[in-house]
GROMACS .gro file of C-alpha atoms in nm:
model
  317
    1MET     CA    1   2.960  20.676  -2.907
    2TRP     CA    2   2.641  20.810  -2.763
    3CYS     CA    3   2.392  20.795  -2.483
    4ALA     CA    4   2.033  20.917  -2.490
    5PRO     CA    5   2.043  21.268  -2.341
    6PRO     CA    6   1.850  21.405  -2.045
    7ALA     CA    7   1.738  21.767  -2.040
    8VAL     CA    8   2.033  22.004  -2.008
    9ALA     CA    9   2.072  22.333  -2.192
   10HIS     CA   10   2.340  22.596  -2.241
   11ALA     CA   11   2.149  22.874  -2.413
   12SER     CA   12   2.434  23.114  -2.480
   13ALA     CA   13   2.611  22.902  -2.738
   14PHE     CA   14   2.381  22.879  -3.036
   15ARG     CA   15   2.453  23.213  -3.197
   16HIS     CA   16   2.798  23.078  -3.282
   17ALA     CA   17   2.645  22.786  -3.471
   18GLY     CA   18   2.503  23.038  -3.715
   19GLY     CA   19   2.848  23.180  -3.778
   20VAL     CA   20   2.755  23.530  -3.665
   21THR     CA   21   3.039  23.600  -3.421
   22ASP     CA   22   3.414  23.587  -3.454
   23SER     CA   23   3.487  23.503  -3.091
   24PRO     CA   24   3.299  23.186  -3.002
   25ALA     CA   25   3.267  23.061  -2.648
   26GLY     CA   26   3.115  22.759  -2.481
   27PRO     CA   27   3.040  22.447  -2.688
   28ALA     CA   28   3.143  22.608  -3.018
   29GLU     CA   29   3.486  22.713  -2.891
   30SER     CA   30   3.660  22.388  -2.988
   31PRO     CA   31   3.586  22.022  -3.058
   32ALA     CA   32   3.696  21.939  -2.703
   33ALA     CA   33   3.456  22.196  -2.557
   34LEU     CA   34   3.173  22.061  -2.768
   35ALA     CA   35   3.252  21.703  -2.663
   36ALA     CA   36   3.245  21.810  -2.299
   37ALA     CA   37   2.912  21.988  -2.346
   38LEU     CA   38   2.764  21.684  -2.518
   39ARG     CA   39   2.893  21.464  -2.238
   40SER     CA   40   2.706  21.681  -1.988
   41THR     CA   41   2.383  21.578  -2.161
   42GLY     CA   42   2.477  21.210  -2.153
   43TYR     CA   43   2.592  21.190  -2.516
   44LEU     CA   44   2.945  21.051  -2.533
   45ALA     CA   45   3.116  21.176  -2.848
   46ASP     CA   46   3.452  21.055  -2.974
   47ASP     CA   47   3.706  21.292  -3.129
   48GLY     CA   48   3.591  21.237  -3.487
   49LEU     CA   49   3.227  21.302  -3.410
   50ALA     CA   50   3.303  21.609  -3.198
   51THR     CA   51   3.528  21.756  -3.468
   52ALA     CA   52   3.280  21.700  -3.752
   53THR     CA   53   2.997  21.851  -3.549
   54PHE     CA   54   3.212  22.147  -3.440
   55LEU     CA   55   3.302  22.220  -3.802
   56ALA     CA   56   2.939  22.200  -3.913
   57MET     CA   57   2.850  22.455  -3.647
   58ARG     CA   58   3.135  22.696  -3.723
   59MET     CA   59   3.112  22.664  -4.103
   60ASN     CA   60   2.733  22.687  -4.095
   61ARG     CA   61   2.699  22.371  -4.300
   62PRO     CA   62   2.447  22.087  -4.262
   63LEU     CA   63   2.583  21.772  -4.100
   64PHE     CA   64   2.501  21.453  -4.291
   65CYS     CA   65   2.511  21.158  -4.047
   66GLU     CA   66   2.510  20.813  -4.200
   67GLY     CA   67   2.532  20.474  -4.033
   68GLU     CA   68   2.352  20.167  -3.909
   69PRO     CA   69   2.031  20.215  -3.707
   70GLY     CA   70   2.096  20.267  -3.339
   71THR     CA   71   2.435  20.435  -3.364
   72GLY     CA   72   2.322  20.770  -3.221
   73LYS     CA   73   2.245  20.983  -3.526
   74THR     CA   74   1.909  21.115  -3.408
   75ALA     CA   75   2.032  21.140  -3.049
   76LEU     CA   76   2.315  21.367  -3.166
   77ALA     CA   77   2.066  21.625  -3.294
   78GLN     CA   78   1.871  21.602  -2.968
   79ALA     CA   79   2.186  21.653  -2.762
   80LEU     CA   80   2.297  21.948  -2.979
   81ALA     CA   81   1.964  22.120  -2.926
   82GLN     CA   82   2.010  22.084  -2.551
   83VAL     CA   83   2.366  22.213  -2.531
   84LEU     CA   84   2.282  22.505  -2.762
   85GLY     CA   85   1.959  22.598  -2.585
   86ALA     CA   86   1.782  22.564  -2.920
   87LYS     CA   87   1.447  22.428  -3.022
   88LEU     CA   88   1.467  22.086  -3.185
   89ILE     CA   89   1.245  22.070  -3.494
   90ARG     CA   90   1.218  21.724  -3.646
   91LEU     CA   91   1.115  21.630  -3.998
   92GLN     CA   92   1.062  21.254  -4.018
   93CYS     CA   93   1.102  21.144  -4.377
   94HIS     CA   94   0.897  20.863  -4.527
   95ASP     CA   95   0.815  20.714  -4.862
   96GLY     CA   96   0.612  20.967  -5.061
   97ILE     CA   97   0.688  21.274  -4.848
   98ASP     CA   98   0.655  21.595  -5.048
   99ALA     CA   99   0.745  21.961  -5.012
  100ALA     CA  100   0.403  22.057  -4.872
  101GLN     CA  101   0.444  21.817  -4.581
  102ALA     CA  102   0.788  21.957  -4.505
  103LEU     CA  103   0.729  22.326  -4.572
  104TYR     CA  104   0.379  22.468  -4.522
  105ASP     CA  105   0.011  22.429  -4.587
  106TRP     CA  106  -0.296  22.651  -4.561
  107ASP     CA  107  -0.554  22.604  -4.287
  108PHE     CA  108  -0.851  22.548  -4.517
  109PRO     CA  109  -1.117  22.507  -4.241
  110ARG     CA  110  -1.020  22.841  -4.086
  111GLN     CA  111  -1.010  23.007  -4.427
  112LEU     CA  112  -1.361  22.879  -4.496
  113LEU     CA  113  -1.489  23.008  -4.161
  114HIS     CA  114  -1.326  23.344  -4.233
  115LEU     CA  115  -1.495  23.359  -4.575
  116ARG     CA  116  -1.835  23.279  -4.426
  117ALA     CA  117  -1.784  23.546  -4.161
  118LEU     CA  118  -1.707  23.801  -4.429
  119GLU     CA  119  -2.020  23.703  -4.622
  120ALA     CA  120  -2.233  23.723  -4.309
  121THR     CA  121  -2.111  24.069  -4.213
  122ALA     CA  122  -2.130  24.206  -4.566
  123GLY     CA  123  -2.506  24.161  -4.588
  124GLU     CA  124  -2.632  24.288  -4.922
  125ASN     CA  125  -2.313  24.483  -4.994
  126PRO     CA  126  -2.094  24.323  -5.261
  127LEU     CA  127  -1.759  24.192  -5.142
  128ASP     CA  128  -1.434  24.319  -5.285
  129THR     CA  129  -1.309  23.999  -5.448
  130GLU     CA  130  -0.941  24.095  -5.446
  131ALA     CA  131  -0.954  24.206  -5.082
  132VAL     CA  132  -1.131  23.886  -4.978
  133GLU     CA  133  -0.879  23.672  -5.164
  134ALA     CA  134  -0.589  23.859  -5.007
  135SER     CA  135  -0.737  23.816  -4.659
  136LEU     CA  136  -0.765  23.441  -4.709
  137TYR     CA  137  -0.387  23.415  -4.755
  138ASP     CA  138  -0.295  23.601  -4.441
  139PRO     CA  139  -0.005  23.455  -4.237
  140ARG     CA  140  -0.250  23.368  -3.957
  141PHE     CA  141  -0.392  23.094  -4.181
  142LEU     CA  142  -0.048  22.953  -4.262
  143LEU     CA  143   0.038  22.614  -4.113
  144ALA     CA  144   0.416  22.602  -4.079
  145ARG     CA  145   0.564  22.257  -4.127
  146PRO     CA  146   0.909  22.163  -3.989
  147ILE     CA  147   1.132  22.338  -4.246
  148LEU     CA  148   0.939  22.664  -4.234
  149GLN     CA  149   0.928  22.642  -3.853
  150ALA     CA  150   1.306  22.607  -3.846
  151LEU     CA  151   1.356  22.909  -4.073
  152GLN     CA  152   1.130  23.117  -3.851
  153THR     CA  153   1.273  22.998  -3.517
  154THR     CA  154   1.596  23.128  -3.368
  155PRO     CA  155   1.780  22.939  -3.238
  156SER     CA  156   1.680  22.601  -3.377
  157VAL     CA  157   1.822  22.264  -3.473
  158LEU     CA  158   1.649  22.111  -3.775
  159LEU     CA  159   1.665  21.732  -3.777
  160ILE     CA  160   1.583  21.580  -4.117
  161ASP     CA  161   1.557  21.220  -4.007
  162GLU     CA  162   1.605  20.921  -4.239
  163ILE     CA  163   1.643  21.117  -4.561
  164ASP     CA  164   1.717  20.786  -4.736
  165ARG     CA  165   1.347  20.699  -4.703
  166ALA     CA  166   1.245  20.998  -4.919
  167ASP     CA  167   1.259  21.008  -5.299
  168ASP     CA  168   1.475  21.197  -5.550
  169GLU     CA  169   1.224  21.479  -5.592
  170PHE     CA  170   1.226  21.555  -5.221
  171GLU     CA  171   1.606  21.559  -5.217
  172ALA     CA  172   1.601  21.811  -5.501
  173PHE     CA  173   1.361  22.030  -5.304
  174LEU     CA  174   1.600  22.027  -5.008
  175LEU     CA  175   1.894  22.154  -5.214
  176GLU     CA  176   1.764  22.512  -5.235
  177VAL     CA  177   1.655  22.519  -4.872
  178LEU     CA  178   1.994  22.400  -4.746
  179THR     CA  179   2.180  22.643  -4.971
  180GLU     CA  180   1.970  22.959  -4.937
  181HIS     CA  181   1.812  22.908  -4.593
  182ALA     CA  182   1.503  23.058  -4.749
  183VAL     CA  183   1.178  22.956  -4.916
  184THR     CA  184   0.927  23.145  -5.126
  185ILE     CA  185   0.555  23.125  -5.050
  186PRO     CA  186   0.373  23.258  -5.359
  187GLU     CA  187   0.093  23.429  -5.164
  188ILE     CA  188   0.324  23.591  -4.907
  189GLY     CA  189   0.675  23.616  -5.048
  190GLU     CA  190   1.017  23.503  -4.933
  191VAL     CA  191   1.080  23.372  -4.584
  192ARG     CA  192   1.450  23.384  -4.498
  193ALA     CA  193   1.612  23.271  -4.176
  194THR     CA  194   1.758  23.553  -3.968
  195VAL     CA  195   2.003  23.301  -3.822
  196PRO     CA  196   2.016  22.975  -4.020
  197PRO     CA  197   1.922  22.666  -3.821
  198LEU     CA  198   2.180  22.402  -3.749
  199VAL     CA  199   2.073  22.120  -3.982
  200VAL     CA  200   2.138  21.753  -3.909
  201LEU     CA  201   2.040  21.497  -4.174
  202THR     CA  202   2.044  21.126  -4.094
  203SER     CA  203   2.049  20.822  -4.318
  204ASN     CA  204   2.042  20.449  -4.242
  205ARG     CA  205   2.178  20.390  -4.592
  206THR     CA  206   1.883  20.191  -4.718
  207ARG     CA  207   1.965  20.364  -5.048
  208GLU     CA  208   2.235  20.599  -5.168
  209VAL     CA  209   2.161  20.969  -5.125
  210HIS     CA  210   2.255  21.180  -5.427
  211ASP     CA  211   2.594  21.350  -5.440
  212ALA     CA  212   2.434  21.691  -5.496
  213LEU     CA  213   2.284  21.678  -5.146
  214LYS     CA  214   2.596  21.536  -4.983
  215ARG     CA  215   2.814  21.808  -5.139
  216ARG     CA  216   2.621  22.070  -4.947
  217CYS     CA  217   2.692  21.897  -4.617
  218LEU     CA  218   2.977  21.784  -4.398
  219TYR     CA  219   2.979  21.405  -4.381
  220LEU     CA  220   2.996  21.188  -4.070
  221TRP     CA  221   2.982  20.809  -4.057
  222LEU     CA  222   2.863  20.677  -3.721
  223ASP     CA  223   2.948  20.323  -3.622
  224HIS     CA  224   2.860  20.127  -3.312
  225PRO     CA  225   3.083  20.219  -3.017
  226ASP     CA  226   3.368  19.995  -2.913
  227LEU     CA  227   3.332  19.778  -2.604
  228ALA     CA  228   3.490  20.022  -2.360
  229ARG     CA  229   3.278  20.314  -2.477
  230GLU     CA  230   2.958  20.113  -2.468
  231ILE     CA  231   3.031  20.013  -2.109
  232GLU     CA  232   3.092  20.380  -2.033
  233ILE     CA  233   2.759  20.466  -2.191
  234LEU     CA  234   2.582  20.214  -1.970
  235HIS     CA  235   2.737  20.363  -1.658
  236SER     CA  236   2.642  20.713  -1.775
  237ARG     CA  237   2.281  20.618  -1.847
  238LEU     CA  238   2.234  20.371  -1.563
  239PRO     CA  239   2.453  20.497  -1.276
  240GLY     CA  240   2.367  20.203  -1.051
  241VAL     CA  241   2.445  19.926  -1.299
  242PRO     CA  242   2.703  19.678  -1.160
  243GLU     CA  243   3.037  19.677  -1.340
  244ARG     CA  244   3.011  19.305  -1.415
  245LEU     CA  245   2.661  19.335  -1.559
  246ALA     CA  246   2.755  19.634  -1.774
  247ALA     CA  247   3.056  19.452  -1.917
  248GLN     CA  248   2.857  19.134  -1.981
  249VAL     CA  249   2.569  19.315  -2.152
  250ALA     CA  250   2.801  19.523  -2.370
  251GLY     CA  251   2.999  19.213  -2.465
  252ALA     CA  252   2.686  19.013  -2.545
  253VAL     CA  253   2.544  19.293  -2.761
  254ARG     CA  254   2.874  19.316  -2.943
  255ALA     CA  255   2.850  18.942  -3.018
  256LEU     CA  256   2.488  18.984  -3.135
  257ARG     CA  257   2.595  19.251  -3.383
  258GLN     CA  258   2.841  19.009  -3.537
  259ALA     CA  259   2.574  18.740  -3.570
  260ASP     CA  260   2.354  18.702  -3.877
  261LEU     CA  261   2.047  18.882  -3.739
  262LEU     CA  262   1.763  19.056  -3.920
  263LYS     CA  263   1.797  19.358  -3.690
  264PRO     CA  264   2.123  19.391  -3.497
  265PRO     CA  265   2.076  19.582  -3.170
  266GLY     CA  266   2.173  19.945  -3.138
  267VAL     CA  267   2.297  20.132  -2.834
  268ALA     CA  268   1.941  20.207  -2.723
  269GLU     CA  269   1.877  19.832  -2.704
  270THR     CA  270   2.195  19.786  -2.500
  271ILE     CA  271   2.064  20.036  -2.247
  272ASP     CA  272   1.718  19.879  -2.245
  273TRP     CA  273   1.861  19.532  -2.190
  274ALA     CA  274   2.078  19.640  -1.899
  275ARG     CA  275   1.786  19.825  -1.741
  276ALA     CA  276   1.552  19.527  -1.790
  277LEU     CA  277   1.805  19.298  -1.620
  278GLN     CA  278   1.830  19.540  -1.329
  279LEU     CA  279   1.453  19.553  -1.295
  280VAL     CA  280   1.428  19.173  -1.268
  281GLY     CA  281   1.699  19.176  -1.002
  282ALA     CA  282   1.986  19.034  -1.207
  283THR     CA  283   2.336  19.129  -1.094
  284HIS     CA  284   2.503  18.942  -1.378
  285LEU     CA  285   2.403  18.803  -1.715
  286ASP     CA  286   2.332  18.430  -1.725
  287VAL     CA  287   2.130  18.204  -1.954
  288ASP     CA  288   1.806  18.234  -1.756
  289SER     CA  289   1.811  18.612  -1.714
  290ALA     CA  290   1.918  18.662  -2.076
  291ALA     CA  291   1.638  18.439  -2.209
  292ALA     CA  292   1.378  18.614  -1.995
  293THR     CA  293   1.476  18.964  -2.113
  294LEU     CA  294   1.565  18.909  -2.480
  295GLY     CA  295   1.262  19.116  -2.582
  296ALA     CA  296   1.449  19.426  -2.467
  297VAL     CA  297   1.732  19.375  -2.714
  298LEU     CA  298   1.590  19.171  -3.006
  299LYS     CA  299   1.278  19.286  -3.190
  300TYR     CA  300   1.222  19.002  -3.439
  301ARG     CA  301   1.092  18.658  -3.351
  302GLU     CA  302   1.337  18.490  -3.586
  303ASP     CA  303   1.631  18.664  -3.417
  304ALA     CA  304   1.508  18.575  -3.069
  305ASP     CA  305   1.454  18.209  -3.160
  306ARG     CA  306   1.799  18.184  -3.315
  307VAL     CA  307   1.973  18.348  -3.021
  308ARG     CA  308   1.791  18.143  -2.755
  309LYS     CA  309   1.940  17.828  -2.909
  310GLN     CA  310   2.289  17.975  -2.880
  311LEU     CA  311   2.278  18.154  -2.545
  312ASP     CA  312   2.542  17.932  -2.386
  313THR     CA  313   2.786  18.006  -2.667
  314LEU     CA  314   2.695  18.374  -2.674
  315LEU     CA  315   2.752  18.427  -2.303
  316ALA     CA  316   3.075  18.229  -2.307
  317SER     CA  317   3.227  18.444  -2.581
   0.00000   0.00000   0.00000
């Protein structure tokens, strides 16, 4: 379904993602045009993915991408930023993330230096307390975190990555941001996006995300690509890869995904494995070359040990 994108940009398209024109052109003209633009970056989108992404852009709705790790969710946001000529702003979610880490913070060291400078220049004259306090909360001391950056940056693609790793409170915080495209900073006031960012949320489904968040988004399930598309991805990413090697690697990875592994390989691992085999001079996949390069595709010792014992069967399938 996807391929990690190189740097290509089509800057004229993003204003349509914000829904501010009635006559779109370029990537936002149709799902087919968007698929072609994504393909130019190396991301191979099927019809369902292209249509869901096109609708998210034209309807100005967040796109909620759910699926197994390695199916191209994060890479989709990266490719969209490139075809739209937009800045990619990424918020990596984790256990315990809170609104301050996502929104803004104050630069306390600079505020302290500013306060000391005011005291030094004032001498024996008393400082105006209200004026000093107001000067401490000047926008120049504001540290914009990813969500605030996205609201202040036009055009931008906001990637909220692995939202399933955050907690319920953080999800609740996101509801207002995704609906209003604005936040309120008590010391400064409201910050509202001139053109809302294109928002892509991803989830590996380690837990269920609440319906309230999903209702505000368009939903897209991403699965691993079929065999033919994965071979196509390999040729797109590794133009010199032999046809036989590409087909063997894609077939072997497909078999690995059906095995009982702790961490089934994603498309990125397929690409890494094919590249590793090329680097060691392999023109086809055999037991010796597979065993020597398993570290490119399997990332757990238990998985590697189990697969090494079954390489003959795996490569024969």
